[in-house]
């Protein structure tokens, strides 16, 4: 293309010295004579400005350094389709000199590929151009259900402009487009069940509220958007929000979530059943992955799957009991009490632990004996002398055993199983303490230790089957 040629080039994809761009302007840029093309680079670090020159805006870029002016003769507008296919996929008579055949299976048939690694390296994203003025798109794709527009440069306004053409769309993928949700979908996207907005770092919680009433949205993917907080203003502590009424699966991996308040808010989602939340400061902290998992389970009461692992009933029960015990002393200091008439924890505690009161109703308020501070880990504290009783077996005498306080309930059951010739699965354990007459505490979580349950010397271990 020469310097004097003028064509309808706006929106054309071009290549300049190996870098790809989109033409946004064609014309004169005073004071320098001749024709210039204003381009927006795929890589904004390649540019110099935002489309302005000496105070005049010639075109607009998403990034402040995404634009440049170049001469037409420096621009490669591409080749015809057949040449492009030949260049990209190396369709020659023989294989490349260094190419190696790589088996690929399509359906049940093996397909030979030549130089496939080099092909992958050459592939780049499609940058689509959506005209600002276009005829009605209603019903253009009447049967389209899945649409992938990742890395296409599409804006939210363009999505909404094109959406009337997708009347039955169910899955929409918009990853890596620098999208900012600027307006609420009105009479469009109402059939969408899955929306992927991953790697769009401009999205924040206020923008999410604009899509919060899509009636059929069941899956929302928000990985790597930089989100750190969320709050549903229409729902108080212990209440459900009207937002995202159908949302069942939420993905918030690779974000900046560092506060438990984020997890607390998710319990307000009325339909949430599955959550994926990994590689966040909260989940990578010092409390350990297992403890973090337990706390998330305890904080979101209706959750069935966490990080693609099913939450079985026994895991939920153990997590909720552990959570109830872990924050029992804090609950008491905040005004919590075993007597329902005196149980008035302050607002700060309830805000930090919205489900704690419901867990007390479910399992009973924690007793003082459960909340005793663990003894220091000294050699003399490692062995417990326990009296073992069998309430349902009248012929079994009370026996005495010494057990390490670090021994898990699962190992205690294994020991008793061998002694009693009873399957482990049939054993139920609890204990009584002379310090708490008439109070029996169940040892429900097989993964926890005797020390965790504050079992002490002289306590009675009750064994049933």
Coordinates of C-alpha atoms in Angstrom, one line a residue:
X1 CA 0.0 0.0 0.0
X2 CA 1.5 3.4 -1.0
X3 CA 1.4 6.7 0.8
X4 CA -1.2 8.2 -1.4
X5 CA -3.7 5.3 -1.6
X6 CA -6.9 5.8 0.4
X7 CA -9.2 2.8 1.1
X8 CA -11.8 1.9 3.6
X9 CA -9.3 0.4 5.9
X10 CA -10.8 1.3 9.3
X11 CA -11.1 -1.9 11.4
X12 CA -8.7 -3.9 9.1
X13 CA -6.2 -6.2 10.9
X14 CA -2.6 -5.4 10.0
X15 CA 0.9 -6.5 10.8
X16 CA 3.9 -4.2 11.2
X17 CA 7.4 -5.6 11.8
X18 CA 5.9 -8.8 13.4
X19 CA 3.5 -7.0 15.6
X20 CA -0.3 -7.2 15.1
X21 CA -2.7 -4.2 15.3
X22 CA -6.1 -2.9 14.2
X23 CA -6.5 0.2 12.0
X24 CA -8.5 2.9 13.8
X25 CA -7.8 6.0 11.7
X26 CA -6.8 6.9 8.1
X27 CA -6.0 10.4 7.1
X28 CA -3.7 13.5 7.5
X29 CA -2.0 14.3 10.8
X30 CA -0.7 17.9 10.6
X31 CA 1.8 19.4 10.5
X32 CA 3.4 16.4 8.7
X33 CA 2.2 16.0 5.1
X34 CA 0.9 12.7 3.6
X35 CA -1.3 9.9 4.6
X36 CA -1.1 8.2 8.0
X37 CA -2.7 5.2 9.5
X38 CA -3.6 5.2 13.2
X39 CA -3.3 1.7 14.7
X40 CA -4.2 0.2 18.0
X41 CA -1.6 -2.5 18.9
X42 CA -2.6 -5.9 20.3
X43 CA 0.4 -5.4 22.7
X44 CA -0.2 -1.9 24.2
X45 CA 3.5 -1.7 25.2
X46 CA 4.3 -1.4 21.5
X47 CA 2.5 2.0 21.2
X48 CA 3.3 5.6 22.1
X49 CA 0.0 7.3 22.9
X50 CA -3.8 6.9 23.1
X51 CA -4.7 8.1 19.6
X52 CA -4.1 11.8 20.3
X53 CA -1.6 14.1 18.8
X54 CA -0.9 17.7 19.9
X55 CA -4.3 17.9 21.7
X56 CA -6.4 16.5 18.8
X57 CA -8.0 13.0 19.3
X58 CA -7.7 11.1 16.0
X59 CA -8.9 7.7 17.4
X60 CA -9.3 6.1 20.8
X61 CA -7.5 3.2 22.4
X62 CA -8.3 1.1 25.4
X63 CA -4.8 1.5 26.8
X64 CA -3.0 4.9 27.2
X65 CA 0.0 3.7 25.2
X66 CA -1.8 1.4 22.8
X67 CA -1.7 3.6 19.7
X68 CA 0.7 4.7 17.0
X69 CA 0.7 6.5 13.6
X70 CA 2.4 4.6 10.8
X71 CA 2.9 5.1 7.1
X72 CA 0.8 2.8 4.9
X73 CA 3.8 1.5 3.1
X74 CA 5.1 0.1 6.4
X75 CA 1.9 -1.9 6.9
X76 CA 1.2 -5.5 5.9
X77 CA -2.5 -6.0 5.1
X78 CA -2.2 -9.7 4.7
X79 CA -2.6 -12.2 1.8
X80 CA -5.4 -14.1 0.2
X81 CA -7.1 -16.9 2.1
X82 CA -5.3 -19.8 0.4
X83 CA -1.9 -18.3 0.8
X84 CA -2.6 -17.7 4.5
X85 CA -3.7 -21.3 5.0
X86 CA -0.6 -22.5 3.2
X87 CA 1.7 -20.3 5.3
X88 CA 0.2 -21.1 8.6
X89 CA -0.3 -24.8 8.3
X90 CA 2.7 -25.6 6.2
X91 CA 0.8 -27.6 3.6
X92 CA 3.7 -28.7 1.4
X93 CA 4.5 -32.0 -0.2
X94 CA 6.9 -33.1 2.5
X95 CA 7.4 -32.6 6.2
X96 CA 9.5 -29.9 7.7
X97 CA 13.2 -30.8 8.0
X98 CA 12.9 -30.8 11.8
X99 CA 9.3 -31.7 12.0
X100 CA 8.2 -34.9 13.8
X101 CA 5.0 -36.6 13.3
X102 CA 2.7 -36.3 16.3
X103 CA -0.4 -38.6 16.6
X104 CA -3.7 -36.9 17.2
X105 CA -7.0 -38.7 17.6
X106 CA -10.1 -37.1 16.2
X107 CA -13.1 -39.3 17.2
X108 CA -11.7 -42.8 16.8
X109 CA -9.4 -42.0 13.9
X110 CA -5.7 -41.2 14.2
X111 CA -4.6 -38.1 12.3
X112 CA -1.0 -37.3 11.3
X113 CA 0.2 -33.8 12.0
X114 CA 3.5 -32.2 10.8
X115 CA 5.3 -29.5 12.8
X116 CA 2.4 -29.0 15.1
X117 CA 4.4 -27.2 17.8
X118 CA 5.4 -24.5 15.4
X119 CA 1.8 -24.1 14.3
X120 CA 0.7 -23.5 17.8
X121 CA 3.4 -20.8 18.3
X122 CA 2.2 -19.0 15.2
X123 CA -1.5 -18.9 16.2
X124 CA -2.9 -15.6 17.6
X125 CA -6.2 -14.3 18.7
X126 CA -9.0 -13.1 16.5
X127 CA -9.6 -9.3 16.9
X128 CA -13.1 -8.7 15.8
X129 CA -14.5 -5.4 14.5
X130 CA -18.1 -4.6 15.3
X131 CA -19.6 -1.7 13.4
X132 CA -21.2 1.0 15.5
X133 CA -24.2 1.2 13.2
X134 CA -25.7 -2.0 11.9
X135 CA -29.2 -3.3 10.9
X136 CA -31.3 -5.2 13.4
X137 CA -29.6 -8.4 14.5
X138 CA -32.6 -10.0 16.1
X139 CA -32.7 -13.7 15.5
X140 CA -29.5 -13.8 13.4
X141 CA -28.4 -17.0 15.0
X142 CA -31.7 -18.5 16.2
X143 CA -30.2 -21.8 17.4
X144 CA -26.8 -20.7 18.7
X145 CA -26.2 -22.0 22.3
X146 CA -22.4 -21.7 22.9
X147 CA -20.3 -18.7 21.8
X148 CA -16.6 -18.3 22.6
X149 CA -15.3 -14.7 22.2
X150 CA -12.1 -15.0 24.2
X151 CA -9.3 -12.6 23.3
X152 CA -11.3 -10.9 20.5
X153 CA -11.2 -7.4 21.8
X154 CA -14.9 -7.2 22.2
X155 CA -16.4 -4.6 24.6
X156 CA -19.4 -5.1 26.9
X157 CA -21.3 -2.5 24.8
X158 CA -20.6 -4.6 21.7
X159 CA -21.8 -7.8 23.5
X160 CA -25.1 -6.2 24.3
X161 CA -25.4 -4.8 20.8
X162 CA -24.9 -8.2 19.2
X163 CA -26.9 -10.2 21.9
X164 CA -30.3 -9.9 20.2
X165 CA -28.9 -12.1 17.5
X166 CA -28.4 -14.9 20.1
X167 CA -31.9 -15.5 21.4
X168 CA -31.3 -18.9 22.9
X169 CA -27.6 -18.6 23.9
X170 CA -26.7 -20.6 27.0
X171 CA -22.9 -20.3 27.3
X172 CA -20.9 -17.1 26.7
X173 CA -17.1 -17.0 27.1
X174 CA -15.5 -13.6 27.2
X175 CA -12.1 -14.3 28.7
X176 CA -9.2 -11.8 28.3
X177 CA -11.0 -8.9 26.6
X178 CA -10.3 -6.1 29.1
X179 CA -14.0 -5.9 29.5
X180 CA -15.7 -3.4 31.8
X181 CA -19.4 -4.1 32.5
X182 CA -20.9 -0.7 31.8
X183 CA -24.6 -1.4 31.7
X184 CA -27.3 -3.8 32.7
X185 CA -28.4 -6.3 30.1
X186 CA -32.0 -5.3 29.1
X187 CA -34.0 -8.0 27.4
X188 CA -30.8 -9.8 26.2
X189 CA -28.7 -12.6 27.6
X190 CA -31.8 -13.8 29.5
X191 CA -31.2 -17.4 28.6
X192 CA -27.5 -17.5 29.5
X193 CA -26.6 -20.2 32.0
X194 CA -22.8 -19.9 32.0
X195 CA -20.8 -16.7 31.8
X196 CA -17.0 -16.7 31.7
X197 CA -15.4 -13.3 32.5
X198 CA -12.0 -14.6 33.5
X199 CA -8.9 -12.4 33.1
X200 CA -10.8 -9.2 32.7
X201 CA -9.0 -7.1 35.4
X202 CA -11.2 -4.1 35.1
X203 CA -14.2 -5.9 36.6
X204 CA -15.1 -5.1 40.2
X205 CA -17.9 -5.9 42.6
X206 CA -20.1 -2.9 41.6
X207 CA -20.0 -4.1 37.9
X208 CA -21.1 -7.6 39.0
X209 CA -24.3 -6.1 40.4
X210 CA -25.2 -5.1 36.8
X211 CA -25.4 -8.8 35.8
X212 CA -26.8 -9.9 39.2
X213 CA -30.4 -10.4 37.9
X214 CA -29.8 -12.6 34.8
X215 CA -32.6 -15.0 35.6
X216 CA -31.0 -18.3 34.4
X217 CA -27.3 -17.7 35.2
X218 CA -26.1 -20.9 36.9
X219 CA -22.3 -20.7 36.5
X220 CA -20.2 -17.6 36.8
X221 CA -16.4 -17.8 36.2
X222 CA -14.4 -14.9 37.7
X223 CA -10.9 -16.3 37.8
X224 CA -8.0 -13.7 37.6
X225 CA -10.1 -10.6 37.6
X226 CA -8.4 -9.1 40.7
X227 CA -11.5 -9.1 42.9
X228 CA -10.9 -8.9 46.6
X229 CA -14.3 -8.1 48.2
X230 CA -18.0 -8.5 47.6
X231 CA -21.1 -7.3 49.6
X232 CA -24.7 -7.9 48.9
X233 CA -26.4 -4.7 50.3
X234 CA -29.9 -6.1 50.2
X235 CA -29.2 -8.9 52.7
X236 CA -28.3 -8.6 56.4
X237 CA -26.5 -11.2 58.5
X238 CA -28.1 -14.6 58.2
X239 CA -30.3 -13.5 55.3
X240 CA -30.3 -14.4 51.6
X241 CA -29.8 -11.9 48.8
X242 CA -32.1 -11.6 45.8
X243 CA -29.1 -11.2 43.5
X244 CA -27.9 -14.1 41.3
X245 CA -31.0 -16.1 42.1
X246 CA -30.0 -19.1 40.0
X247 CA -26.3 -19.1 40.6
X248 CA -25.1 -22.6 41.5
X249 CA -21.4 -22.7 40.7
X250 CA -19.0 -19.8 41.3
X251 CA -15.3 -19.8 40.3
X252 CA -13.0 -17.1 41.9
X253 CA -9.6 -18.6 41.5
X254 CA -6.4 -16.5 41.2
X255 CA -7.8 -13.4 42.8
X256 CA -6.9 -11.1 45.7
X257 CA -9.4 -12.5 48.2
X258 CA -7.8 -12.2 51.7
X259 CA -10.7 -11.7 54.1
X260 CA -13.2 -14.2 55.5
X261 CA -15.9 -11.6 55.0
X262 CA -15.9 -12.5 51.3
X263 CA -16.8 -16.2 52.1
X264 CA -19.4 -15.0 54.6
X265 CA -21.1 -13.1 51.9
X266 CA -21.3 -16.1 49.6
X267 CA -23.6 -17.8 52.2
X268 CA -26.2 -15.2 51.2
X269 CA -26.4 -16.7 47.6
X270 CA -29.7 -18.7 47.7
X271 CA -28.8 -21.3 45.1
X272 CA -25.0 -21.6 45.5
X273 CA -24.0 -25.3 45.7
X274 CA -20.4 -25.4 44.3
X275 CA -17.4 -23.1 44.8
X276 CA -13.9 -23.0 43.4
X277 CA -11.6 -20.7 45.4
X278 CA -7.9 -21.5 45.0
X279 CA -4.7 -19.5 44.7
X280 CA -6.0 -16.6 46.8
X281 CA -4.2 -15.0 49.8
X282 CA -6.9 -16.4 52.0
X283 CA -6.4 -20.0 50.8
X284 CA -2.6 -19.8 50.6
X285 CA -2.2 -18.4 54.2
X286 CA -0.6 -20.0 57.2
X287 CA -3.7 -21.8 58.6
X288 CA -3.2 -24.8 56.2
X289 CA -5.4 -26.0 53.3
X290 CA -7.4 -28.5 55.4
X291 CA -8.3 -25.9 58.1
X292 CA -9.2 -23.4 55.3
X293 CA -11.4 -26.0 53.6
X294 CA -13.2 -26.8 56.9
X295 CA -13.9 -23.1 57.6
X296 CA -15.3 -22.5 54.1
X297 CA -17.5 -25.5 54.5
X298 CA -18.7 -24.3 57.9
X299 CA -19.3 -20.8 56.7
X300 CA -21.4 -21.7 53.6
X301 CA -24.2 -23.9 54.8
X302 CA -25.6 -25.1 51.5
X303 CA -22.3 -25.9 49.7
X304 CA -22.1 -29.4 48.2
X305 CA -18.8 -29.2 46.3
X306 CA -15.6 -27.2 47.1
X307 CA -12.7 -27.0 44.7
X308 CA -14.2 -29.8 42.6
X309 CA -14.3 -32.2 45.7
X310 CA -17.7 -33.3 47.0
X311 CA -18.5 -32.4 50.6
X312 CA -19.8 -35.6 52.2
X313 CA -22.2 -35.3 55.2
X314 CA -19.6 -36.6 57.6
X315 CA -17.1 -34.0 56.4
X316 CA -19.7 -31.2 56.8
X317 CA -20.5 -32.4 60.3
X318 CA -16.8 -32.5 61.3
X319 CA -16.1 -29.1 59.8
X320 CA -19.0 -27.4 61.5
X321 CA -18.2 -29.0 64.9
X322 CA -14.5 -28.0 64.6
X323 CA -15.5 -24.5 63.6
X324 CA -17.9 -24.3 66.6
X325 CA -15.1 -25.4 68.9
X326 CA -12.4 -23.2 67.3
X327 CA -14.3 -20.0 67.9
X328 CA -16.0 -21.0 71.1
X329 CA -13.9 -18.9 73.5
X330 CA -14.2 -15.8 71.2
X331 CA -18.0 -16.4 71.2
X332 CA -18.1 -16.4 75.0
X333 CA -16.0 -13.3 75.3
X334 CA -18.4 -11.6 72.8
X335 CA -21.4 -12.3 75.0
X336 CA -22.2 -15.9 74.0
X337 CA -23.7 -18.1 76.7
X338 CA -25.0 -21.7 77.0
X339 CA -28.2 -20.4 78.5
X340 CA -30.4 -19.2 75.6
X341 CA -31.8 -16.4 77.7
X342 CA -28.3 -15.0 78.2
X343 CA -26.9 -15.8 74.8
X344 CA -26.3 -12.3 73.3
X345 CA -23.0 -12.2 71.3
X346 CA -22.2 -8.7 70.0
X347 CA -22.7 -7.5 66.5
X348 CA -19.0 -7.6 65.7
X349 CA -18.8 -11.4 66.4
X350 CA -22.0 -12.1 64.5
X351 CA -20.7 -10.1 61.5
X352 CA -17.4 -12.2 61.6
X353 CA -19.2 -15.5 62.2
X354 CA -22.7 -15.2 60.7
X355 CA -23.5 -19.0 61.0
X356 CA -22.2 -19.5 64.5
X357 CA -25.6 -19.1 66.2
X358 CA -27.2 -21.5 63.8
X359 CA -24.4 -24.1 64.5
X360 CA -25.1 -23.7 68.2
X361 CA -28.8 -24.5 67.5
X362 CA -27.8 -27.5 65.4
X363 CA -25.2 -29.0 67.7
X364 CA -25.8 -27.3 71.0
X365 CA -23.8 -24.4 72.5
X366 CA -20.1 -25.4 73.3
X367 CA -19.6 -26.3 76.9
X368 CA -16.8 -24.9 79.0
X369 CA -15.1 -28.3 79.1
X370 CA -14.8 -28.3 75.3
X371 CA -13.2 -24.9 75.3
X372 CA -10.4 -25.6 77.7
X373 CA -7.0 -24.4 76.6
X374 CA -4.8 -27.1 75.4
X375 CA -1.9 -28.0 77.6
X376 CA 1.7 -27.3 76.4
X377 CA 3.2 -30.2 74.4
X378 CA 5.4 -31.7 77.1
X379 CA 6.4 -35.3 77.5
X380 CA 4.4 -35.7 80.7
X381 CA 1.3 -34.5 78.9
X382 CA 1.6 -37.0 76.1
X383 CA 0.0 -40.0 77.8
X384 CA -3.6 -40.1 79.1
X385 CA -4.9 -42.7 81.5
X386 CA -8.5 -43.3 80.5
X387 CA -11.2 -45.6 81.9
X388 CA -13.1 -47.3 79.1
X389 CA -16.8 -48.1 79.6
X390 CA -19.2 -50.0 77.4
X391 CA -22.7 -48.6 78.2
X392 CA -24.6 -51.0 76.0
X393 CA -22.6 -54.2 76.9
X394 CA -23.5 -55.3 80.4
X395 CA -20.9 -58.1 80.4
X396 CA -18.0 -55.8 79.6
X397 CA -16.1 -54.6 82.6
X398 CA -14.6 -51.1 82.9
X399 CA -10.9 -51.2 81.7
X400 CA -8.1 -48.8 81.9
X401 CA -5.8 -47.8 79.1
X402 CA -3.0 -45.3 78.5
X403 CA -3.3 -43.5 75.2
X404 CA -1.2 -40.7 73.6
X405 CA -3.2 -37.4 73.6
X406 CA -2.1 -36.9 70.0
X407 CA -3.8 -40.2 69.0
X408 CA -6.6 -39.6 66.4
X409 CA -10.1 -40.9 67.0
X410 CA -9.6 -43.1 63.9
X411 CA -6.6 -44.8 65.6
X412 CA -8.4 -45.2 68.9
X413 CA -11.2 -47.0 67.0
X414 CA -8.7 -49.2 65.3
X415 CA -7.2 -50.2 68.6
X416 CA -10.6 -50.9 70.1
X417 CA -11.7 -52.8 67.0
X418 CA -8.8 -55.3 67.5
X419 CA -9.4 -55.7 71.2
X420 CA -13.2 -56.1 70.9
X421 CA -13.4 -58.0 67.6
X422 CA -15.9 -55.4 66.3
X423 CA -15.6 -53.6 62.9
X424 CA -14.4 -50.1 63.0
X425 CA -17.4 -48.8 61.1
X426 CA -19.7 -49.9 63.9
X427 CA -17.9 -48.2 66.8
X428 CA -19.2 -44.9 68.2
X429 CA -17.0 -43.0 70.7
X430 CA -17.7 -40.3 73.3
X431 CA -16.3 -39.3 76.6
X432 CA -17.3 -38.0 80.0
X433 CA -15.3 -35.9 82.4
X434 CA -15.7 -35.9 86.2
X435 CA -15.5 -32.1 85.9
X436 CA -18.7 -32.1 83.9
X437 CA -21.1 -34.6 85.5
X438 CA -23.9 -35.7 83.2
X439 CA -22.3 -34.2 80.1
X440 CA -21.3 -36.6 77.3
X441 CA -19.2 -35.3 74.4
X442 CA -19.2 -37.2 71.1
X443 CA -15.9 -37.8 69.4
X444 CA -17.3 -37.4 65.9
X445 CA -14.3 -36.4 63.7
X446 CA -12.0 -39.3 63.1
X447 CA -9.2 -37.1 61.9
X448 CA -9.0 -35.1 65.2
X449 CA -6.9 -36.1 68.2
X450 CA -7.9 -36.8 71.8
X451 CA -6.2 -33.5 72.7
X452 CA -8.4 -31.6 70.3
X453 CA -11.5 -32.7 72.3
X454 CA -9.7 -31.7 75.6
X455 CA -9.8 -35.3 76.9
X456 CA -7.8 -35.5 80.2
X457 CA -6.4 -38.0 82.6
X458 CA -9.2 -39.8 84.5
X459 CA -11.9 -39.2 81.9
X460 CA -14.2 -42.0 80.8
X461 CA -14.1 -43.2 77.2
X462 CA -17.6 -44.5 76.3
X463 CA -17.6 -47.2 73.5
X464 CA -20.8 -48.3 71.8
X465 CA -21.6 -50.5 68.8

